Amino acid sequence: MKENKGFSLLELLIVVAIILIIATIAIPSLLRSRQAANESAAVGSLRTINTAEVTYLSGSGGTYGAVNDLVTAGLLDSRFTTGTISGYVYVITTAPGTYSVTATPNATNSGRYGYYSTPDGVVTDAVLLPNIGPAEP
C-alpha cells in the first residue's frame, strides 16, 4: 500500500482561496489607515507652519515668509522644500499682511482631503477638484 505524503491539489487550492479572502478584507482597511495617518500628519504640519509663520512675523518686521525663508530661519525642517511629506505637497503663498498654506495629496491613495490655513491659524479641509487642486472655499 502506498502512503501519501504531502497535500492534495484540492487542499492547496482551499488554502490559497482562504488567503485571498483574508487579503481582500485586509487591504482596503490598511489603505484607509494609511490615508488617515497621512491626513493627520498634514494637519499637524499645517499647524507647525502656522507657528513658524507667527514666529517669523515677529522677527522679520511684519512680513510673512515663504518656505525657503522659514527653513533659512530654522523654523521649518528642510523637508518642506523637497516636495512630498507623508503623501502631501505643501505650498505657502504670501502677500503683504497675509499668507495661505495648502496641503494637497500627491496621489489618490495619499489622502482623501486637501487642507489649507490662513493667519487665523484654523486648519480647514479644502474641496479638491479633479486634476485642478484646492478650490476657493
CSV table of C-alpha atoms in Angstrom, one decimal:
chain,number,residue,atom,x,y,z
A,1,MET,CA,0.0,0.0,0.0
A,2,LYS,CA,1.3,3.5,-1.0
A,3,GLU,CA,1.5,6.1,1.7
A,4,ASN,CA,0.5,9.6,0.6
A,5,LYS,CA,3.0,12.3,1.6
A,6,GLY,CA,2.1,16.0,1.1
A,7,PHE,CA,-1.0,17.8,0.3
A,8,SER,CA,-3.5,17.2,-2.5
A,9,LEU,CA,-4.3,19.8,-5.1
A,10,LEU,CA,-7.7,20.5,-3.6
A,11,GLU,CA,-6.2,21.2,-0.1
A,12,LEU,CA,-3.7,23.7,-1.6
A,13,LEU,CA,-6.5,25.4,-3.6
A,14,ILE,CA,-8.6,25.8,-0.5
A,15,VAL,CA,-5.7,27.4,1.4
A,16,VAL,CA,-5.0,29.8,-1.4
A,17,ALA,CA,-8.7,30.8,-1.6
A,18,ILE,CA,-8.7,31.5,2.2
A,19,ILE,CA,-5.6,33.6,1.9
A,20,LEU,CA,-7.1,35.6,-1.0
A,21,ILE,CA,-10.3,36.2,1.0
A,22,ILE,CA,-8.3,37.5,4.0
A,23,ALA,CA,-6.3,39.7,1.7
A,24,THR,CA,-9.4,41.1,0.1
A,25,ILE,CA,-10.8,42.1,3.5
A,26,ALA,CA,-7.5,43.5,4.9
A,27,ILE,CA,-6.0,45.6,2.1
A,28,PRO,CA,-8.8,48.2,1.9
A,29,SER,CA,-8.5,48.7,5.7
A,30,LEU,CA,-4.8,49.2,5.5
A,31,LEU,CA,-5.2,51.8,2.8
A,32,ARG,CA,-7.8,53.7,4.8
A,33,SER,CA,-5.5,53.6,7.8
A,34,ARG,CA,-2.6,55.0,5.8
A,35,GLN,CA,-4.8,57.7,4.4
A,36,ALA,CA,-6.0,58.7,7.9
A,37,ALA,CA,-2.4,58.8,9.1
A,38,ASN,CA,-1.3,61.0,6.2
A,39,GLU,CA,-4.2,63.3,6.8
A,40,SER,CA,-3.4,63.7,10.5
A,41,ALA,CA,0.2,64.4,9.6
A,42,ALA,CA,-0.9,67.1,7.1
A,43,VAL,CA,-3.0,68.8,9.7
A,44,GLY,CA,-0.1,68.7,12.2
A,45,SER,CA,2.3,70.0,9.5
A,46,LEU,CA,0.0,72.9,8.8
A,47,ARG,CA,-0.1,73.8,12.5
A,48,THR,CA,3.7,73.7,12.5
A,49,ILE,CA,3.8,76.0,9.5
A,50,ASN,CA,1.3,78.4,11.2
A,51,THR,CA,3.5,78.6,14.3
A,52,ALA,CA,6.6,79.1,12.1
A,53,GLU,CA,4.8,82.0,10.3
A,54,VAL,CA,3.9,83.7,13.5
A,55,THR,CA,7.4,83.4,14.8
A,56,TYR,CA,8.9,84.7,11.5
A,57,LEU,CA,6.4,87.6,11.5
A,58,SER,CA,7.5,88.8,14.9
A,59,GLY,CA,11.2,88.7,14.0
A,60,SER,CA,11.0,90.0,10.4
A,61,GLY,CA,9.4,93.3,10.8
A,62,GLY,CA,5.9,92.4,10.0
A,63,THR,CA,6.2,90.2,6.9
A,64,TYR,CA,5.3,86.6,6.4
A,65,GLY,CA,7.8,84.2,5.0
A,66,ALA,CA,7.9,81.7,2.1
A,67,VAL,CA,9.0,78.2,2.7
A,68,ASN,CA,12.7,79.0,2.0
A,69,ASP,CA,12.6,81.9,4.4
A,70,LEU,CA,11.1,79.7,7.2
A,71,VAL,CA,13.7,77.0,6.5
A,72,THR,CA,16.6,79.5,6.5
A,73,ALA,CA,15.4,81.0,9.8
A,74,GLY,CA,15.4,77.5,11.3
A,75,LEU,CA,11.7,77.5,11.9
A,76,LEU,CA,10.8,74.6,9.5
A,77,ASP,CA,12.5,71.4,8.5
A,78,SER,CA,14.2,71.4,5.1
A,79,ARG,CA,11.9,68.5,4.0
A,80,PHE,CA,9.3,71.2,3.2
A,81,THR,CA,11.4,72.4,0.3
A,82,THR,CA,11.8,69.0,-1.3
A,83,GLY,CA,8.2,68.2,-2.2
A,84,THR,CA,6.1,65.5,-0.6
A,85,ILE,CA,5.9,64.8,3.1
A,86,SER,CA,3.7,61.9,4.2
A,87,GLY,CA,1.8,61.9,0.9
A,88,TYR,CA,1.1,65.7,0.9
A,89,VAL,CA,2.6,68.6,-1.0
A,90,TYR,CA,2.8,71.9,0.9
A,91,VAL,CA,2.6,75.4,-0.7
A,92,ILE,CA,2.9,78.7,1.1
A,93,THR,CA,1.6,81.7,-0.7
A,94,THR,CA,2.5,85.1,0.8
A,95,ALA,CA,1.1,88.6,0.2
A,96,PRO,CA,1.5,91.8,2.2
A,97,GLY,CA,-0.1,91.2,5.6
A,98,THR,CA,-1.3,87.7,4.9
A,99,TYR,CA,-0.4,84.2,3.8
A,100,SER,CA,-2.1,80.9,3.0
A,101,VAL,CA,-0.8,77.4,3.3
A,102,THR,CA,-2.2,74.5,1.3
A,103,ALA,CA,-1.6,70.8,1.8
A,104,THR,CA,-2.6,68.7,-1.3
A,105,PRO,CA,-2.4,64.9,-1.5
A,106,ASN,CA,0.0,63.9,-4.2
A,107,ALA,CA,-1.9,60.8,-5.2
A,108,THR,CA,-5.4,59.4,-4.8
A,109,ASN,CA,-4.3,56.9,-2.1
A,110,SER,CA,-2.3,59.5,-0.1
A,111,GLY,CA,-5.3,61.3,1.3
A,112,ARG,CA,-9.0,62.0,0.7
A,113,TYR,CA,-8.9,65.7,1.6
A,114,GLY,CA,-6.8,68.7,0.9
A,115,TYR,CA,-6.3,71.2,3.7
A,116,TYR,CA,-5.5,74.9,4.0
A,117,SER,CA,-4.8,77.5,6.6
A,118,THR,CA,-4.5,81.3,6.8
A,119,PRO,CA,-3.2,83.7,9.5
A,120,ASP,CA,-6.1,82.9,11.8
A,121,GLY,CA,-4.5,79.5,12.4
A,122,VAL,CA,-7.6,77.5,11.6
A,123,VAL,CA,-6.9,74.4,9.5
A,124,THR,CA,-9.8,73.7,7.2
A,125,ASP,CA,-10.4,71.0,4.7
A,126,ALA,CA,-10.3,72.2,1.1
A,127,VAL,CA,-12.6,70.9,-1.6
A,128,LEU,CA,-10.4,69.1,-4.2
A,129,LEU,CA,-11.4,69.3,-7.8
A,130,PRO,CA,-10.1,66.5,-10.1
A,131,ASN,CA,-6.7,67.5,-11.6
A,132,ILE,CA,-7.1,71.1,-10.5
A,133,GLY,CA,-6.2,71.3,-6.9
A,134,PRO,CA,-7.8,73.1,-4.0
A,135,ALA,CA,-10.8,75.3,-4.8
A,136,GLU,CA,-11.7,78.5,-3.1
A,137,PRO,CA,-14.0,77.9,-0.1
